[in-house]
Amino acid sequence: MKITRLTLWHLPLTSHEAYYMADGKTCDTVETAVIAVETDAGLTGWGEVCPIPHYLPAYARGVAPALIELAPVILGADPVGPEALMAKVNDWLPGHRYAKSALDIALWDITGKVAGLPLFALLGGRRAADMPLYHSITCIAPEEMARIARDAQAQGITQFQVKLGADANWETDVARLRLVREAVGAGPLVYGDWNCGATSLDAIRVGRTAAAFDVMLEQPCATIEDCARVKAATNLPMKLDENAHDTASLLHGHRAGVMDAVALKLSKFGGLSAMRAARDLCLHLGPKMCIEDTWGSDITTAALSHLGAATDPRRVLNVCDLSGYVSPRIADDGPVRSAGRLAPPDCPGLGITPDRDRLGQPDLILE
């Protein structure tokens, strides 16, 4: 089997509400990059990557130049067994992991279809029927954030990510955590996320004051060292996110003691191949894992749901129903949340069929 064509689309995804984060970062309408990898056997694999602007060193319009550069390696190659081709891709173009993530997902989709198996069967076997979701709450007035939390809890959500730092007021951030905790009651997981936008001083003040509310902190500062200072000063559990992107960073976070939980994002690691390796390392290191991505729709959501289902459920903190946050949906058979949980599709490969009509005219065709 050989790859004969690669097609790329760009599609705007609009969030159900604007997301406000620390450092003036916002997420409202974001462009996703969708690719179709076609073969001479008539099989097509689908992939997607959706970087958030101003968030990480990645942007949607960087995918096309990377694929053009990689065309001599991709076209004519055997797509089955993704790691083999991805090793050649990484040798040809070092770095640029986000631009390779969609390609890697598409190769896994083809491999699953050739095997006649859903991806969770190839990623370790199904360990869970479904996985818990978390709800991300935009950083707005504390009372409104509490209302959002109550609404999400009524739909079965038991984990709440509280965005912090949008107004650079540490006392308001304390109020956000306090009111969300009061809204959902004792027991559910509540964690405050600065997306690297806090100073260690402000994060320590918030953490020490909010310690009585039973919360976790997520990536308050831009460096692992600053996060470690916050952890030591507050004695609160911490989730690592932006600084977790490869084996070295996972080991660094573990040694620094800031990885009680960790966000494994497909586009940061470069797709399912690298994420599976990161998952296996985390099974050894011990953190609970959030298996997710920066943003995206049905293809990305399906991919992470398969990896989540193939992971020891005792070590999965949550997955993310990205396609549930945005419109349009690009696959009618994509996974849909139910009672605060998400299950992967059962059909071979990713188990979904994107609608080409919704994608519109492609922006790039390589053959």
Short mmCIF file of C-alpha atoms in Angstrom, two decimals:
data_model
loop_
_atom_site.label_atom_id
_atom_site.label_comp_id
_atom_site.label_asym_id
_atom_site.label_seq_id
_atom_site.Cartn_x
_atom_site.Cartn_y
_atom_site.Cartn_z
CA MET A 1 0.00 0.00 0.00
CA LYS A 2 1.23 3.50 -0.85
CA ILE A 3 0.14 7.04 -0.09
CA THR A 4 -1.01 8.69 -3.30
CA ARG A 5 -2.55 12.00 -2.22
CA LEU A 6 -2.63 14.36 0.72
CA THR A 7 -5.37 17.00 0.95
CA LEU A 8 -5.49 19.89 3.45
CA TRP A 9 -8.40 22.11 4.50
CA HIS A 10 -8.58 25.05 6.90
CA LEU A 11 -11.85 25.49 8.74
CA PRO A 12 -12.86 28.08 11.37
CA LEU A 13 -14.18 26.58 14.60
CA THR A 14 -16.27 28.90 16.74
CA SER A 15 -16.41 28.29 20.48
CA HIS A 16 -19.79 28.20 22.20
CA GLU A 17 -18.47 31.11 24.27
CA ALA A 18 -15.33 33.22 24.23
CA TYR A 19 -12.58 31.85 26.47
CA TYR A 20 -10.63 34.42 28.43
CA MET A 21 -7.31 33.43 29.96
CA ALA A 22 -4.37 35.06 31.72
CA ASP A 23 -2.02 37.42 29.87
CA GLY A 24 -4.81 38.66 27.62
CA LYS A 25 -5.12 35.36 25.77
CA THR A 26 -8.52 34.64 24.27
CA CYS A 27 -10.03 31.75 22.34
CA ASP A 28 -13.15 32.47 20.32
CA THR A 29 -12.97 31.49 16.64
CA VAL A 30 -9.89 29.39 15.87
CA GLU A 31 -8.77 27.84 12.60
CA THR A 32 -8.32 24.09 12.48
CA ALA A 33 -6.28 22.21 9.87
CA VAL A 34 -7.79 18.95 8.59
CA ILE A 35 -5.96 16.50 6.35
CA ALA A 36 -6.98 13.44 4.35
CA VAL A 37 -4.26 10.92 3.46
CA GLU A 38 -5.39 8.74 0.53
CA THR A 39 -3.86 5.45 -0.61
CA ASP A 40 -3.76 3.31 -3.73
CA ALA A 41 -5.87 0.74 -1.86
CA GLY A 42 -8.81 3.12 -1.64
CA LEU A 43 -8.41 3.78 2.10
CA THR A 44 -8.34 7.31 3.51
CA GLY A 45 -6.96 8.38 6.86
CA TRP A 46 -8.06 11.58 8.58
CA GLY A 47 -6.09 13.89 10.83
CA GLU A 48 -6.56 17.28 12.49
CA VAL A 49 -4.57 19.86 14.40
CA CYS A 50 -5.94 23.11 15.84
CA PRO A 51 -3.41 25.43 17.51
CA ILE A 52 -4.71 28.27 19.69
CA PRO A 53 -3.25 31.69 18.69
CA HIS A 54 -0.68 33.16 21.08
CA TYR A 55 -0.72 29.99 23.19
CA LEU A 56 2.12 27.72 22.06
CA PRO A 57 4.74 27.88 19.26
CA ALA A 58 2.25 26.60 16.67
CA TYR A 59 -0.16 28.06 14.14
CA ALA A 60 -2.65 26.53 11.73
CA ARG A 61 -1.10 28.06 8.61
CA GLY A 62 2.22 26.45 9.47
CA VAL A 63 0.88 22.99 8.61
CA ALA A 64 0.80 23.44 4.82
CA PRO A 65 4.47 24.51 4.43
CA ALA A 66 5.54 21.59 6.61
CA LEU A 67 3.57 19.11 4.51
CA ILE A 68 5.00 20.57 1.29
CA GLU A 69 8.49 20.12 2.75
CA LEU A 70 7.66 16.55 3.74
CA ALA A 71 5.96 15.57 0.47
CA PRO A 72 8.99 13.65 -0.89
CA VAL A 73 8.89 11.46 2.25
CA ILE A 74 5.12 11.06 2.53
CA LEU A 75 4.01 10.45 -1.06
CA GLY A 76 4.66 6.89 -2.15
CA ALA A 77 5.32 5.74 1.41
CA ASP A 78 3.61 2.83 3.17
CA PRO A 79 1.21 4.31 5.77
CA VAL A 80 0.71 1.12 7.80
CA GLY A 81 2.60 1.08 11.09
CA PRO A 82 2.75 4.85 11.74
CA GLU A 83 5.99 4.95 13.75
CA ALA A 84 8.07 3.74 10.80
CA LEU A 85 7.01 6.57 8.50
CA MET A 86 7.01 9.13 11.32
CA ALA A 87 10.65 8.25 12.05
CA LYS A 88 11.51 9.19 8.44
CA VAL A 89 9.38 12.34 8.72
CA ASN A 90 11.23 13.39 11.88
CA ASP A 91 14.60 12.78 10.28
CA TRP A 92 13.62 14.85 7.24
CA LEU A 93 12.12 17.74 9.21
CA PRO A 94 13.23 17.94 12.86
CA GLY A 95 10.84 19.70 15.25
CA HIS A 96 7.53 21.26 14.17
CA ARG A 97 5.65 18.61 16.13
CA TYR A 98 2.26 20.29 15.84
CA ALA A 99 2.49 20.29 12.04
CA LYS A 100 3.12 16.52 12.07
CA SER A 101 0.36 15.68 14.55
CA ALA A 102 -2.46 15.53 11.99
CA LEU A 103 -0.35 13.35 9.69
CA ASP A 104 0.41 10.88 12.47
CA ILE A 105 -3.28 10.64 13.43
CA ALA A 106 -4.21 9.97 9.79
CA LEU A 107 -1.62 7.18 9.55
CA TRP A 108 -3.09 5.54 12.65
CA ASP A 109 -6.56 5.86 11.12
CA ILE A 110 -5.39 3.99 8.00
CA THR A 111 -3.58 1.35 10.05
CA GLY A 112 -6.71 0.68 12.08
CA LYS A 113 -8.79 0.36 8.93
CA VAL A 114 -6.28 -2.10 7.43
CA ALA A 115 -6.38 -4.15 10.64
CA GLY A 116 -10.16 -3.89 10.84
CA LEU A 117 -9.84 -2.68 14.43
CA PRO A 118 -10.69 0.50 16.33
CA LEU A 119 -7.61 2.41 17.37
CA PHE A 120 -7.98 1.63 21.06
CA ALA A 121 -7.30 -2.01 20.18
CA LEU A 122 -3.95 -1.00 18.64
CA LEU A 123 -3.00 1.47 21.38
CA GLY A 124 -3.05 -1.05 24.22
CA GLY A 125 -6.51 -2.61 24.19
CA ARG A 126 -9.69 -1.22 25.63
CA ARG A 127 -9.30 -0.55 29.35
CA ALA A 128 -12.41 1.58 29.87
CA ALA A 129 -15.85 1.79 28.32
CA ASP A 130 -15.76 5.58 28.68
CA MET A 131 -13.75 8.30 30.42
CA PRO A 132 -14.63 11.28 32.63
CA LEU A 133 -14.69 14.76 31.10
CA TYR A 134 -13.79 18.07 32.66
CA HIS A 135 -15.45 21.39 31.93
CA SER A 136 -13.28 24.42 31.23
CA ILE A 137 -14.77 27.65 32.63
CA THR A 138 -13.80 30.92 30.94
CA CYS A 139 -12.26 33.59 33.21
CA ILE A 140 -15.08 36.05 33.77
CA ALA A 141 -16.95 37.32 36.85
CA PRO A 142 -16.75 34.81 39.72
CA GLU A 143 -20.54 34.57 40.12
CA GLU A 144 -21.00 33.78 36.43
CA MET A 145 -18.27 31.15 36.57
CA ALA A 146 -20.10 29.50 39.48
CA ARG A 147 -23.30 29.43 37.40
CA ILE A 148 -21.44 27.75 34.51
CA ALA A 149 -20.07 25.17 36.95
CA ARG A 150 -23.55 24.38 38.29
CA ASP A 151 -24.91 23.98 34.76
CA ALA A 152 -22.06 21.63 33.81
CA GLN A 153 -22.50 19.61 36.99
CA ALA A 154 -26.17 19.13 36.16
CA GLN A 155 -24.99 17.46 32.93
CA GLY A 156 -22.83 14.97 34.82
CA ILE A 157 -19.49 16.80 34.93
CA THR A 158 -17.43 16.16 38.09
CA GLN A 159 -14.20 18.02 37.18
CA PHE A 160 -13.97 21.79 36.74
CA GLN A 161 -11.08 23.77 35.29
CA VAL A 162 -11.36 27.35 36.49
CA LYS A 163 -9.49 29.80 34.26
CA LEU A 164 -7.66 32.45 36.29
CA GLY A 165 -5.68 35.64 35.77
CA ALA A 166 -7.61 37.45 33.03
CA ASP A 167 -7.93 40.61 35.12
CA ALA A 168 -4.58 40.28 37.00
CA ASN A 169 -6.38 40.44 40.35
CA TRP A 170 -5.31 37.67 42.70
CA GLU A 171 -8.17 38.30 45.14
CA THR A 172 -10.73 37.90 42.35
CA ASP A 173 -9.02 34.65 41.40
CA VAL A 174 -9.52 33.44 44.96
CA ALA A 175 -13.20 34.35 44.67
CA ARG A 176 -13.43 32.38 41.42
CA LEU A 177 -12.12 29.25 43.10
CA ARG A 178 -14.21 29.76 46.22
CA LEU A 179 -17.51 30.31 44.41
CA VAL A 180 -17.00 27.42 42.00
CA ARG A 181 -16.19 25.14 44.94
CA GLU A 182 -19.31 26.31 46.76
CA ALA A 183 -21.38 25.83 43.61
CA VAL A 184 -20.34 22.19 43.02
CA GLY A 185 -19.95 21.16 46.67
CA ALA A 186 -17.36 18.94 48.29
CA GLY A 187 -15.92 16.07 46.27
CA PRO A 188 -15.70 17.19 42.63
CA LEU A 189 -12.25 18.17 41.39
CA VAL A 190 -11.75 21.93 41.07
CA TYR A 191 -8.52 23.33 39.71
CA GLY A 192 -7.33 26.82 38.85
CA ASP A 193 -5.47 27.31 35.58
CA TRP A 194 -3.36 30.38 34.78
CA ASN A 195 -1.98 29.04 31.47
CA CYS A 196 1.51 30.21 32.54
CA GLY A 197 0.22 33.76 33.11
CA ALA A 198 0.91 34.25 36.85
CA THR A 199 3.95 35.39 38.74
CA SER A 200 5.01 33.04 41.49
CA LEU A 201 4.09 35.76 44.02
CA ASP A 202 0.49 36.07 42.84
CA ALA A 203 0.05 32.32 42.44
CA ILE A 204 1.35 31.73 45.97
CA ARG A 205 -1.04 34.30 47.41
CA VAL A 206 -3.97 32.68 45.59
CA GLY A 207 -2.88 29.17 46.52
CA ARG A 208 -2.36 29.87 50.19
CA THR A 209 -5.71 31.61 50.51
CA ALA A 210 -7.57 28.99 48.47
CA ALA A 211 -5.98 26.01 50.21
CA ALA A 212 -9.03 25.68 52.45
CA PHE A 213 -11.26 25.13 49.36
CA ASP A 214 -9.65 21.80 48.33
CA VAL A 215 -8.31 22.82 44.91
CA MET A 216 -5.48 21.87 42.57
CA LEU A 217 -3.33 24.40 40.71
CA GLU A 218 -2.53 24.12 37.00
CA GLN A 219 0.62 25.55 35.39
CA PRO A 220 0.60 28.93 37.17
CA CYS A 221 3.96 30.09 35.82
CA ALA A 222 5.91 29.90 32.59
CA THR A 223 8.74 27.74 33.94
CA ILE A 224 8.85 24.49 35.84
CA GLU A 225 11.15 26.13 38.41
CA ASP A 226 8.63 28.88 39.21
CA CYS A 227 5.84 26.31 39.37
CA ALA A 228 7.94 24.33 41.84
CA ARG A 229 8.27 27.40 44.07
CA VAL A 230 4.48 27.79 44.06
CA LYS A 231 4.01 24.12 44.87
CA ALA A 232 6.48 24.30 47.76
CA ALA A 233 4.91 27.46 49.19
CA THR A 234 1.27 26.33 48.94
CA ASN A 235 1.55 22.58 49.43
CA LEU A 236 -1.26 22.15 46.88
CA PRO A 237 -1.31 19.46 44.20
CA MET A 238 -0.28 20.72 40.77
CA LYS A 239 -1.00 19.86 37.16
CA LEU A 240 1.66 20.48 34.51
CA ASP A 241 0.44 21.55 31.07
CA GLU A 242 2.31 23.93 28.77
CA ASN A 243 5.75 22.69 29.88
CA ALA A 244 4.91 19.04 29.17
CA HIS A 245 5.77 18.29 25.56
CA ASP A 246 8.36 15.49 25.37
CA THR A 247 10.18 12.86 27.43
CA ALA A 248 12.72 15.33 28.83
CA SER A 249 10.05 17.78 30.00
CA LEU A 250 8.03 15.02 31.66
CA LEU A 251 11.12 13.87 33.56
CA HIS A 252 11.91 17.49 34.49
CA GLY A 253 8.39 18.07 35.82
CA HIS A 254 8.47 14.81 37.74
CA ARG A 255 11.82 15.60 39.39
CA ALA A 256 10.58 19.10 40.30
CA GLY A 257 7.51 17.64 42.01
CA VAL A 258 4.96 19.65 39.96
CA MET A 259 3.37 16.73 38.12
CA ASP A 260 0.66 15.30 40.34
CA ALA A 261 -1.32 15.49 37.12
CA VAL A 262 -0.20 16.26 33.58
CA ALA A 263 -1.89 17.36 30.37
CA LEU A 264 -0.80 15.26 27.41
CA LYS A 265 -1.81 17.16 24.28
CA LEU A 266 -1.63 15.53 20.87
CA SER A 267 -0.28 18.54 18.99
CA LYS A 268 2.42 19.29 21.57
CA PHE A 269 3.84 15.79 21.33
CA GLY A 270 3.29 15.32 17.60
CA GLY A 271 0.39 12.89 17.35
CA LEU A 272 -0.68 9.54 18.71
CA SER A 273 2.70 7.81 18.26
CA ALA A 274 4.55 10.19 20.57
CA MET A 275 1.56 10.52 22.90
CA ARG A 276 1.43 6.77 23.40
CA ALA A 277 5.11 6.81 24.41
CA ALA A 278 4.43 9.72 26.79
CA ARG A 279 1.45 7.84 28.22
CA ASP A 280 3.62 4.81 28.90
CA LEU A 281 6.29 6.93 30.61
CA CYS A 282 3.64 8.56 32.80
CA LEU A 283 2.36 5.14 33.81
CA HIS A 284 5.84 4.64 35.29
CA LEU A 285 6.29 8.14 36.75
CA GLY A 286 2.91 8.18 38.46
CA PRO A 287 0.88 11.29 37.54
CA LYS A 288 -2.75 11.16 36.57
CA MET A 289 -3.16 12.07 32.91
CA CYS A 290 -5.42 14.49 31.08
CA ILE A 291 -5.49 13.10 27.54
CA GLU A 292 -6.44 15.99 25.30
CA ASP A 293 -5.29 18.63 22.81
CA THR A 294 -5.19 22.39 22.50
CA TRP A 295 -8.41 22.64 20.46
CA GLY A 296 -10.14 20.85 17.61
CA SER A 297 -13.25 19.09 16.43
CA ASP A 298 -14.39 15.51 15.82
CA ILE A 299 -11.16 14.05 14.43
CA THR A 300 -9.04 15.24 17.34
CA THR A 301 -11.72 14.26 19.87
CA ALA A 302 -11.97 10.75 18.40
CA ALA A 303 -8.19 10.29 18.46
CA LEU A 304 -7.78 11.25 22.12
CA SER A 305 -10.82 9.19 23.11
CA HIS A 306 -9.16 6.07 21.69
CA LEU A 307 -5.93 6.69 23.59
CA GLY A 308 -7.88 7.43 26.76
CA ALA A 309 -9.86 4.20 26.46
CA ALA A 310 -6.62 2.24 26.02
CA THR A 311 -5.08 3.66 29.21
CA ASP A 312 -5.37 2.30 32.76
CA PRO A 313 -8.50 4.09 34.04
CA ARG A 314 -6.91 4.49 37.47
CA ARG A 315 -4.39 6.82 35.82
CA VAL A 316 -6.73 8.79 33.55
CA LEU A 317 -7.84 11.99 35.23
CA ASN A 318 -9.96 13.02 32.25
CA VAL A 319 -10.25 13.42 28.51
CA CYS A 320 -11.67 16.45 26.70
CA ASP A 321 -14.72 16.63 24.47
CA LEU A 322 -13.22 19.32 22.23
CA SER A 323 -15.84 18.96 19.53
CA GLY A 324 -18.52 19.64 22.13
CA TYR A 325 -17.14 23.15 22.66
CA VAL A 326 -17.18 24.26 19.02
CA SER A 327 -19.16 24.45 15.80
CA PRO A 328 -19.41 23.27 13.16
CA ARG A 329 -19.10 19.55 13.80
CA ILE A 330 -17.28 17.95 10.88
CA ALA A 331 -18.35 14.32 11.37
CA ASP A 332 -21.88 13.24 12.28
CA ASP A 333 -20.56 10.01 13.77
CA GLY A 334 -17.99 11.70 16.02
CA PRO A 335 -18.03 10.89 19.76
CA VAL A 336 -20.58 12.78 21.84
CA ARG A 337 -20.52 13.33 25.60
CA SER A 338 -23.06 11.52 27.73
CA ALA A 339 -23.60 12.08 31.45
CA GLY A 340 -20.24 13.80 31.78
CA ARG A 341 -18.29 11.03 30.05
CA LEU A 342 -16.96 10.24 26.57
CA ALA A 343 -16.64 6.90 24.76
CA PRO A 344 -14.58 6.19 21.64
CA PRO A 345 -16.17 5.02 18.38
CA ASP A 346 -16.21 1.25 17.82
CA CYS A 347 -15.60 1.16 14.04
CA PRO A 348 -12.13 0.51 12.53
CA GLY A 349 -9.52 3.25 12.75
CA LEU A 350 -10.78 6.49 14.24
CA GLY A 351 -14.28 5.21 13.57
CA ILE A 352 -15.59 8.46 12.08
CA THR A 353 -16.22 9.81 8.59
CA PRO A 354 -15.72 13.58 8.14
CA ASP A 355 -18.11 15.35 5.77
CA ARG A 356 -16.11 16.77 2.87
CA ASP A 357 -18.96 19.13 1.97
CA ARG A 358 -18.61 20.85 5.35
CA LEU A 359 -14.88 21.20 4.83
CA GLY A 360 -15.39 23.04 1.53
CA GLN A 361 -12.69 23.54 -1.07
CA PRO A 362 -9.24 22.26 -0.07
CA ASP A 363 -6.36 24.69 0.34
CA LEU A 364 -3.66 22.23 -0.66
CA ILE A 365 -3.47 18.99 -2.64
CA LEU A 366 -0.21 17.03 -2.87
CA GLU A 367 -0.01 14.00 -5.15
#
